[in-house]
Coordinates of C-alpha atoms in Angstrom, one line a residue:
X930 CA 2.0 49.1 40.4
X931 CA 3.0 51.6 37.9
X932 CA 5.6 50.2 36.7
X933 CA 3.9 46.8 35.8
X934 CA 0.9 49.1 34.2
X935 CA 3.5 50.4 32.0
X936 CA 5.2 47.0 31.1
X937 CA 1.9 46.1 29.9
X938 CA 1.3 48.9 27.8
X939 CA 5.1 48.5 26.1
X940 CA 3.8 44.7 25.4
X941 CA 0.7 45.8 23.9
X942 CA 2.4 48.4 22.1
X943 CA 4.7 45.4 21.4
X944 CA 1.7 43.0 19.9
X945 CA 0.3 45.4 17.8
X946 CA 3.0 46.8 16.1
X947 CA 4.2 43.1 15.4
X948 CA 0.3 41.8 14.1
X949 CA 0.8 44.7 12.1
X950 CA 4.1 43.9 10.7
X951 CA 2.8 40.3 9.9
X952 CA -0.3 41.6 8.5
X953 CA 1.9 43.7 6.2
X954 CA 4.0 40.7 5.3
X955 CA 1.1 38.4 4.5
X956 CA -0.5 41.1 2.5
X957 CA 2.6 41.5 0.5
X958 CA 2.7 37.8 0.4
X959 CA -0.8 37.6 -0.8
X960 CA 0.2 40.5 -3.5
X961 CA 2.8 38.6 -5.4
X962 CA 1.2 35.6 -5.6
X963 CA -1.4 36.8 -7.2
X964 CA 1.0 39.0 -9.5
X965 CA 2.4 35.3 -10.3
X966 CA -0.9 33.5 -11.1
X967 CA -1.8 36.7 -13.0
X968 CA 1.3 35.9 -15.1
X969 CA 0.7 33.0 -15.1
X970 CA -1.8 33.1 -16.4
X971 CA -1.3 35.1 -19.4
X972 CA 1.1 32.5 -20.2
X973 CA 2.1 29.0 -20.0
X974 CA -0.6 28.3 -17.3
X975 CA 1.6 26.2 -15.1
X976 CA -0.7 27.1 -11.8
X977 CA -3.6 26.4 -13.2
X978 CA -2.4 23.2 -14.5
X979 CA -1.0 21.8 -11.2
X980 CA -4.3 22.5 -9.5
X981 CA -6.3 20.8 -12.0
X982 CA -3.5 17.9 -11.5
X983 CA -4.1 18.1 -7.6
X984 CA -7.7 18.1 -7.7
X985 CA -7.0 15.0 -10.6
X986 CA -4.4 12.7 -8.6
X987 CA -6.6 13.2 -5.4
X988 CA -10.2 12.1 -6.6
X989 CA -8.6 8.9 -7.5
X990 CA -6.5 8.7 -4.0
X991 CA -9.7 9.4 -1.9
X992 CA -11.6 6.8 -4.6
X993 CA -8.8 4.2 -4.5
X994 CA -8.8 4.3 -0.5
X995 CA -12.9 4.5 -0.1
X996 CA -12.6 1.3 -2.2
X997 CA -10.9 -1.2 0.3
X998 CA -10.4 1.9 3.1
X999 CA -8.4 -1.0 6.0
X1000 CA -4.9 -0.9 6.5
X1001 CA -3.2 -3.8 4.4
X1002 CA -0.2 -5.1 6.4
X1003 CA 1.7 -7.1 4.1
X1004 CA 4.5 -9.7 5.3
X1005 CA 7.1 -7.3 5.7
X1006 CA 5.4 -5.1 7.4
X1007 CA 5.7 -6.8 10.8
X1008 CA 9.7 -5.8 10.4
X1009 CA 9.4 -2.2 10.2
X1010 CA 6.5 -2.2 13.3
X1011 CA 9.2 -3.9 14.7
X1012 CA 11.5 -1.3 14.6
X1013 CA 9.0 1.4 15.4
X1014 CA 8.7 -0.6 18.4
X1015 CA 12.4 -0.7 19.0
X1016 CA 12.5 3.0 18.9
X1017 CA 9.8 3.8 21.2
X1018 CA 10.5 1.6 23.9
X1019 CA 14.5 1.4 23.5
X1020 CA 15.5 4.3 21.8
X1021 CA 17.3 2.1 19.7
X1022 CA 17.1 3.8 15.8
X1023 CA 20.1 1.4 14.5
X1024 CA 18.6 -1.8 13.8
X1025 CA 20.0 -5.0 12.1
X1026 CA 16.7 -5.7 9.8
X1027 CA 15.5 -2.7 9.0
X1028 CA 16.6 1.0 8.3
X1029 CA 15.2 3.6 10.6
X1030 CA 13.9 6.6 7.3
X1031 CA 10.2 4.5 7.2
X1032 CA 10.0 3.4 10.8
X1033 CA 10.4 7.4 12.0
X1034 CA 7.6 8.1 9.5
X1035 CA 5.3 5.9 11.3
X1036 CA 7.2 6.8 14.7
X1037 CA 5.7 10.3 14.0
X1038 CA 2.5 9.8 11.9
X1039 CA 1.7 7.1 15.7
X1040 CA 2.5 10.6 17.7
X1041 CA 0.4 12.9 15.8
X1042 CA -3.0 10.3 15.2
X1043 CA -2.3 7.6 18.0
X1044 CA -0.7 4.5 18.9
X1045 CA -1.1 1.8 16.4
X1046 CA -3.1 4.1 13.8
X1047 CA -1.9 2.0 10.7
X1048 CA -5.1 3.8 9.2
X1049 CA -3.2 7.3 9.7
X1050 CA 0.0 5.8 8.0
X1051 CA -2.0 4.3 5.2
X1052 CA -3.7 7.6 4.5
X1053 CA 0.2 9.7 4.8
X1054 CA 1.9 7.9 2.2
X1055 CA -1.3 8.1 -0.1
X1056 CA -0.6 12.0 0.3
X1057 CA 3.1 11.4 -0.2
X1058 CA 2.1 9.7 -4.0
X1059 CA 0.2 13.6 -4.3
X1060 CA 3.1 15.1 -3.4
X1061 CA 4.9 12.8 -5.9
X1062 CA 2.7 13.6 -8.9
X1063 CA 3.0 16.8 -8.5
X1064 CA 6.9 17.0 -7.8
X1065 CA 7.1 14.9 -11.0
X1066 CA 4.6 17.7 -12.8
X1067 CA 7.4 20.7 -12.0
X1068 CA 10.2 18.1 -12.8
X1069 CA 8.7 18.0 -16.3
X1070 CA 8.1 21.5 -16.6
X1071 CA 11.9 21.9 -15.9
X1072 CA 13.0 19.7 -18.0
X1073 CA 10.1 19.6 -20.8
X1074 CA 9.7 23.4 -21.0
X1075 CA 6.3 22.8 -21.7
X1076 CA 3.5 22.8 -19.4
X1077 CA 0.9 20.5 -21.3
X1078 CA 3.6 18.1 -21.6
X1079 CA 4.2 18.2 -18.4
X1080 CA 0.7 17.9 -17.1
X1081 CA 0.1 15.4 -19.5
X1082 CA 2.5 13.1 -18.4
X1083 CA 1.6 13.9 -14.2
X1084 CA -2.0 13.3 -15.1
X1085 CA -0.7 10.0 -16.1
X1086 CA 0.6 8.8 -13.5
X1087 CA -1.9 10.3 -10.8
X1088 CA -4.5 7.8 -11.6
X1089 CA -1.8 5.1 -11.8
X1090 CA -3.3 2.6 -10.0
X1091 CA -0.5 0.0 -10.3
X1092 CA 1.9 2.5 -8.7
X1093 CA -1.2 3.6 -6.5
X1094 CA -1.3 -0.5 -5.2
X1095 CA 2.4 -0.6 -3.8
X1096 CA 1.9 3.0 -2.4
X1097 CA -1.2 2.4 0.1
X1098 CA 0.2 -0.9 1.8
X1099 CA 2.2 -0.3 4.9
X1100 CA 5.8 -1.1 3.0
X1101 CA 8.6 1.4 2.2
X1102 CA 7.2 2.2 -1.0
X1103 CA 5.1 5.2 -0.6
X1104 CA 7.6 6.9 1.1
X1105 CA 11.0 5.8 -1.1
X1106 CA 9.0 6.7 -4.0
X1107 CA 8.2 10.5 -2.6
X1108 CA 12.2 10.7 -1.8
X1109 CA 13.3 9.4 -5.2
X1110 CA 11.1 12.1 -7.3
X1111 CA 12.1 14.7 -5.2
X1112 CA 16.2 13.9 -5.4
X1113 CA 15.8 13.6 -9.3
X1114 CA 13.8 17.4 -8.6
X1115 CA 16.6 18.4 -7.1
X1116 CA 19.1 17.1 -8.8
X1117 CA 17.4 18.9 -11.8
X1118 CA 17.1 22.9 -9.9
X1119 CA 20.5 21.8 -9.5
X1120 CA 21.7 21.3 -13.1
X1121 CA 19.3 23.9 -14.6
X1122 CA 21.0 26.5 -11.9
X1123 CA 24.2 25.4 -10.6
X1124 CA 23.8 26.5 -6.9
X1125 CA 25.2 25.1 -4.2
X1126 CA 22.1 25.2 -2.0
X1127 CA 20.2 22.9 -4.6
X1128 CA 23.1 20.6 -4.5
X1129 CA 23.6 20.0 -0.9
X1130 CA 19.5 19.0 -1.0
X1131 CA 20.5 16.7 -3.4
X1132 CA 22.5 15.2 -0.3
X1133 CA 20.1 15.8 1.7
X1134 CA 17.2 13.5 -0.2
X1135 CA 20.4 10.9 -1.0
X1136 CA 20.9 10.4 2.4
X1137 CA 17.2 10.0 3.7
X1138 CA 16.6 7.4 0.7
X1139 CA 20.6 5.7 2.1
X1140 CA 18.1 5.1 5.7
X1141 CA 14.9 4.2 3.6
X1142 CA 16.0 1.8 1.2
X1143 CA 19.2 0.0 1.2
X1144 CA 19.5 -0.8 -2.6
X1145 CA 20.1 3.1 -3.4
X1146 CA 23.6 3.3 -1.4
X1147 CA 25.2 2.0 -4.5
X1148 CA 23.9 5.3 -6.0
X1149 CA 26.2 8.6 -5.3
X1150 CA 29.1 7.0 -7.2
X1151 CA 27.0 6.8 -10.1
X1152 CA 25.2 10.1 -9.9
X1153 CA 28.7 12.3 -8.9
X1154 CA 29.9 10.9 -11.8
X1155 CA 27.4 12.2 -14.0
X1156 CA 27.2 15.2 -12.6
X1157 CA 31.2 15.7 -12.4
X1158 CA 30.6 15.0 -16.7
X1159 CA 28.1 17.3 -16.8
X1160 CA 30.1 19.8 -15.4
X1161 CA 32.7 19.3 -16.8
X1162 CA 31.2 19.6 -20.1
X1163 CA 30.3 23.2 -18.8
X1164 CA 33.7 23.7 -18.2
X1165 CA 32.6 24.2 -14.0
X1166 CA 34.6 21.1 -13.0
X1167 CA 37.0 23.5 -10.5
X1168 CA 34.3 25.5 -8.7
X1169 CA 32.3 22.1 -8.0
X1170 CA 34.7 19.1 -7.3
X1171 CA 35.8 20.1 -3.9
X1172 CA 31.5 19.9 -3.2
X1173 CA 31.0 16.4 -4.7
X1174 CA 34.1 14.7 -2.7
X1175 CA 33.4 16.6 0.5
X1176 CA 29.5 14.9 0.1
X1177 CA 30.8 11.7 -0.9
X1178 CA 32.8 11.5 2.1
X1179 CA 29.7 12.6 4.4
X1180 CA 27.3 10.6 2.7
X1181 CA 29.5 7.4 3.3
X1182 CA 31.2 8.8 6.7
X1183 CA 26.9 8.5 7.8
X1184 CA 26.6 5.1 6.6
X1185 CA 29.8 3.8 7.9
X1186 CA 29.0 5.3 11.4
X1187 CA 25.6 3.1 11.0
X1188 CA 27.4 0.0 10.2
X1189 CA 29.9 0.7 13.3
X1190 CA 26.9 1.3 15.7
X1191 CA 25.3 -1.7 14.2
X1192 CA 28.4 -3.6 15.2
X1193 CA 28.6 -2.1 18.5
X1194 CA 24.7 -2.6 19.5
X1195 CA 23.7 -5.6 17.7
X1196 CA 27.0 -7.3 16.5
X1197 CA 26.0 -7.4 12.8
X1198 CA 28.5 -5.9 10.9
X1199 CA 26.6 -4.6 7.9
X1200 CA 23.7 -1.8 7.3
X1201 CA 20.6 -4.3 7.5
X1202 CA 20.5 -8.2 7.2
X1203 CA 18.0 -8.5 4.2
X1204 CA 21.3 -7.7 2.1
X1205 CA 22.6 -11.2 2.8
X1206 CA 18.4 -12.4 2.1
X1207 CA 18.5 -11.0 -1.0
X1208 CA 22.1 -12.2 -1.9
X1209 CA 21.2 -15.6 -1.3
X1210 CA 18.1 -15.3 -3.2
X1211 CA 20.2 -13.8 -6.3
X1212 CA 22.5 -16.9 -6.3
X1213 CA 19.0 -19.3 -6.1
X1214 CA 17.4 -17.3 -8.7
X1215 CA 20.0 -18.4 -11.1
X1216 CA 21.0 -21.8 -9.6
X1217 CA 24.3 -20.7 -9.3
X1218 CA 24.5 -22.2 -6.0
X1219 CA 26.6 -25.5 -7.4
X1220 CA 30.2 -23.1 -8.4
X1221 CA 30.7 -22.1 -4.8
X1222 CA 34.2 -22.9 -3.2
X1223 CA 34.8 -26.4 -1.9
X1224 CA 34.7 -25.6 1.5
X1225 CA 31.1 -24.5 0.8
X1226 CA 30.3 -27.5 -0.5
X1227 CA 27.7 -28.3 2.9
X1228 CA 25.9 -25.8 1.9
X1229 CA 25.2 -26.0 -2.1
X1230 CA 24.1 -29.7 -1.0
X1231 CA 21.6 -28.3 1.6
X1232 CA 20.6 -25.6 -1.4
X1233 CA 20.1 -28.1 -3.9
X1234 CA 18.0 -30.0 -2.1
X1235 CA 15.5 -26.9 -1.7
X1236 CA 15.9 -26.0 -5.9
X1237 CA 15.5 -29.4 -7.0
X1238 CA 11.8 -29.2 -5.5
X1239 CA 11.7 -25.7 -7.4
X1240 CA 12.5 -23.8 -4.0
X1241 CA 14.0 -21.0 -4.3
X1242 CA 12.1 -18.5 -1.8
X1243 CA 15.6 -17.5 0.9
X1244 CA 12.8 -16.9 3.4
X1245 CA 11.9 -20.4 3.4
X1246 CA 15.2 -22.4 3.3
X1247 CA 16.4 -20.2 6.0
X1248 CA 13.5 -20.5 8.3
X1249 CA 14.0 -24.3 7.9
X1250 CA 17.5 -24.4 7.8
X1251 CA 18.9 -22.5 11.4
X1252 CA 22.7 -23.1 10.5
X1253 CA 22.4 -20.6 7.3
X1254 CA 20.1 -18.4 9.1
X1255 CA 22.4 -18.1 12.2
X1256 CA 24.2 -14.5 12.8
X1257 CA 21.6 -12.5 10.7
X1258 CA 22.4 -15.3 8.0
X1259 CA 25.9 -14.2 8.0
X1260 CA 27.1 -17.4 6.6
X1261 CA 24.6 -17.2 4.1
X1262 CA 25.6 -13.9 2.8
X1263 CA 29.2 -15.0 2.3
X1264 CA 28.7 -18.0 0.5
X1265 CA 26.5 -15.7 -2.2
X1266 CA 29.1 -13.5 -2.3
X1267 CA 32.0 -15.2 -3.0
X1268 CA 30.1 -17.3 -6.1
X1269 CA 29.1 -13.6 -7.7
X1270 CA 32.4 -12.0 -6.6
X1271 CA 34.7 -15.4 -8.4
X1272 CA 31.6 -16.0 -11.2
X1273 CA 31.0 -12.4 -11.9
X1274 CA 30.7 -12.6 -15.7
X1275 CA 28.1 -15.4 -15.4
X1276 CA 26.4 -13.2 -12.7
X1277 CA 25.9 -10.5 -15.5
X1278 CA 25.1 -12.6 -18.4
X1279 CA 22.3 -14.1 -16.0
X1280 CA 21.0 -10.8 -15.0
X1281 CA 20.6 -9.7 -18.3
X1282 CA 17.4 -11.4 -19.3
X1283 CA 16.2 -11.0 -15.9
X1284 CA 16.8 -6.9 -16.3
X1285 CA 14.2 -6.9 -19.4
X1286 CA 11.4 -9.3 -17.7
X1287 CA 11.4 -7.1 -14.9
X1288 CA 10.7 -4.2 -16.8
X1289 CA 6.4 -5.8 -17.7
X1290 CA 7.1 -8.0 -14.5
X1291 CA 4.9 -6.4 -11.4
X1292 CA 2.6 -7.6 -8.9
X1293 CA -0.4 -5.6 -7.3
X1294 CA 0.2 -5.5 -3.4
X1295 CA -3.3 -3.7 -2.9
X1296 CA -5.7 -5.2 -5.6
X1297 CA -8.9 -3.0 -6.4
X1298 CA -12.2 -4.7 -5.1
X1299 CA -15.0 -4.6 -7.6
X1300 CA -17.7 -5.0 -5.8
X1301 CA -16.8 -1.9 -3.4
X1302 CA -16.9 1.6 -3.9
X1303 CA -16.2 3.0 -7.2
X1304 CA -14.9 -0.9 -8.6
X1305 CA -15.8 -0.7 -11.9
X1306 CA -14.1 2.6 -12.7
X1307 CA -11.0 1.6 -10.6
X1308 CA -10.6 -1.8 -12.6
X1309 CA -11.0 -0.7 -15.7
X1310 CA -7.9 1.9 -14.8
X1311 CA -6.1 -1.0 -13.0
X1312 CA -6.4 -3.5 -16.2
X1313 CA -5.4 -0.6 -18.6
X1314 CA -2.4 0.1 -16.6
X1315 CA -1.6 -3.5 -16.4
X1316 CA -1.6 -3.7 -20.6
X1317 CA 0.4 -0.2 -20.4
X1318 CA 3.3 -1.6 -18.5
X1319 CA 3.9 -4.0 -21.4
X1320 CA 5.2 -0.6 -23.3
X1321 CA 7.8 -0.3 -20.5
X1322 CA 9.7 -2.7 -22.9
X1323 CA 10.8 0.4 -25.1
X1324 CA 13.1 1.7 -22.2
X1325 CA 16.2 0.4 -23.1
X1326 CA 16.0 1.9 -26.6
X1327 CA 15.1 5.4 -25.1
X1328 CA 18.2 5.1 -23.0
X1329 CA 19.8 3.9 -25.9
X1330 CA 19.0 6.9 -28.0
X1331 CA 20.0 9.4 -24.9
X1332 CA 23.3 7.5 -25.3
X1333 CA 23.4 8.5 -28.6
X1334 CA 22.7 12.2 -28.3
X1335 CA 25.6 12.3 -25.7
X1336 CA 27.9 11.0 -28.0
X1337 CA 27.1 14.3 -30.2
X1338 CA 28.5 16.9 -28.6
X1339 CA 26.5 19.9 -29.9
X1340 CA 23.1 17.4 -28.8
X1341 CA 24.8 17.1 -25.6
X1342 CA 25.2 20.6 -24.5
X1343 CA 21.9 21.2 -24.3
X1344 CA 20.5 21.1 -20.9
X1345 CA 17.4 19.0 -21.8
X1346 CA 19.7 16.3 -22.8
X1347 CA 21.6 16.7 -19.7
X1348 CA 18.6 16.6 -17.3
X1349 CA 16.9 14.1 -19.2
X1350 CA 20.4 12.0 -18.5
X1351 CA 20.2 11.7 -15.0
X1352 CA 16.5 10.1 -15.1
X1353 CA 17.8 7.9 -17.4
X1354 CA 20.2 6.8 -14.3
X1355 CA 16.9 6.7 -12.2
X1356 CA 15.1 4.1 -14.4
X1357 CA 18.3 1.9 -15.1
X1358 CA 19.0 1.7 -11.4
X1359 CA 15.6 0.6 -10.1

């Protein structure tokens, strides 16, 4: 009995003398944050600023959502509820038609607000776009040095309601977009200051956009390479090159063990099906379907059937046509790729007129209702976005004149030109 009164006095003893140490902590906490905003204050403002942008970008969330609150399942949603279904009933995370970064989001946003809450997942990625705007607000500051600039630009694109409409939808987008500001964030601590830790986060985010969306695998050559002329301009290439080659060999060691297990599970030798899709719809797109090889003949003729009715939708053909659909449209797949792989001059000559119309090219996946809450506010932001996006237009001259100043070598040691490079990679990738 004694000795158990005297345990329990050594554990309260324990309690209190850790509450205390926490309470000191959080105080201290508490202290130099305030020393910050107090600063901050006295300065540039930047705090201030971001909660005036947070307050901003989430009055026209909250209005955007009251608007048309339901879920909006779109067409391909069904393939990543599919998958979410796959994991929680299988335990099966490698897939052959969809990566597994989004279906885990809703895997986990079903766990914490219940089975089937495509409300819940709506309502998430709207508060991933948040998170965007304001990730985008400290990438500016970074890079901009300027804080009004900054919030200028952020309070921009929070009440972007073109951005806003491919966000809320349950699709990929919300939640590619949150990963894709904050890799260009970190790739930006990273160049402004040259620590590891900020560079292995920049493999962190590359890899969860690799399982997101399967378009930005084709990125780390293209951003090591950068960054290897970056620092090499810095004269830093020795301390830094054993780094990028070890993560280039992890990011793609990852994605090659996917393809292996995808071989293994569901015998489709690839990362996700929609690839060949979207092959097939390249070739289509630019009825280049005739210059295929002449054992491929069968299937041009089957094609041109299809585009001389003005079909070109893959979907379509290959839900009518079984023998180009069969094997996760494996045949399909190959027959694009050996016209752009034998034709590939003609490929880029076609894609070129194509790159600029997709720059004012968009379409609104969630389109504001006018005649529900806060419409008339909300349309007028939507139509002035719409006529903004024609301005998108001027990018290739930016880029263009960022070429320019890193031809110059004293413009191009500046680290504003530097950082601003690798967004430049951003824009001409998507």
């Amino acid at each position: 009995m004694k000795n158990r009164i005297e345990r329990r006095k050594k554990w309260a003893l324990f309690l209190r003398t850790r509450d205390s140490w926490l309470l000191k902590r959080l105080l201290s906490l508490l202290q130099t944050l305030c020393t910050m905003i107090q600063r901050d204050w006295q300065a540039d403002k930047y705090f201030l600023l971001a909660i005036i942008l947070l307050v901003w970008t989430s009055v026209v969330v909250i209005a955007y959502y009251l608007n048309h609150p339901q879920p909006e399942p779109l067409a391909d949603s069904w393939s990543y509820l599919y998958v979410v279904n796959q994991i929680q009933h299988h335990g099966q995370i490698v897939n052959f038609w969809r990566l597994p970064g989004y279906p885990f989001l809703i895997y986990l946003i079903y766990t914490l607000a219940g089975q089937g809450n495509l409300g819940a997942v709506s309502i998430a990625q709207g508060m991933l776009f948040i998170f965007s705007t304001l990730e985008l607000y400290i990438l500016g500051s970074l890079i901009l040095r300027r804080s009004w600039i900054a919030f200028l630009l952020s309070l921009f694109v929070g009440a972007d309601i073109v951005i806003l409409s491919n966000v809320k939808p349950i699709m990929s987008e919300g939640m590619a977009l949150w990963l894709l500001i904050t890799l260009a964030l970190a790739v930006t601590l990273f160049l402004h200051t040259l620590r590891l830790r900020f560079f292995w986060l920049v493999i962190l985010c590359a890899l969860l956009l690799f399982f997101t969306r399967p378009e930005w695998i084709y990125l780390p050559p293209f951003l090591f390479a950068y960054l290897l002329l970056v620092i090499y301009w810095r004269g830093l290439q020795r301390r830094f090159i054993v780094p990028i080659l070890i993560a280039t060999l992890l990011l793609y060691g990852f994605l090659s063990g996917y393809t292996l297990l995808n071989t293994m599970q569901n015998n489709f030798n690839g990362v996700t099906w929609i690839q060949n899709i979207n092959l097939l719809g390249k070739v289509l797109q630019y009825r280049m379907e005739d210059e295929a090889c002449p054992q491929d003949a069968k299937i041009s003729h089957i094609l041109d059937t299809y585009t001389k009715r003005g079909i070109t939708d893959p979907y379509i053909i290959l839900s009518q046509q079984p023998v180009l659909a069969r094997d996760y449209a494996a045949r399909s797949g190959k027959f694009a790729k050996g016209i752009i792989l034998h034709h590939p001059g003609e490929f880029a000559l076609k894609s070129i007129p194509i790159f600029f119309s997709s720059l004012t090219d968009f379409h609104l996946q969630s389109a504001v209702q006018t005649d529900g809450p806060f419409g008339a506010p909300l349309k007028w932001l939507q139509d002035e976005f719409h006529a903004f996006y024609y301005y998108n237009i001027l990018f290739p001259l930016c880029a263009l004149i960022w070429v320019l100043l890193m031809c110059i070598r004293k413009m191009r040691q500046h680290e504003m030109v530097q950082k601003l490079g690798q967004l430049c990679c951003w824009c001409s990738m998507a």
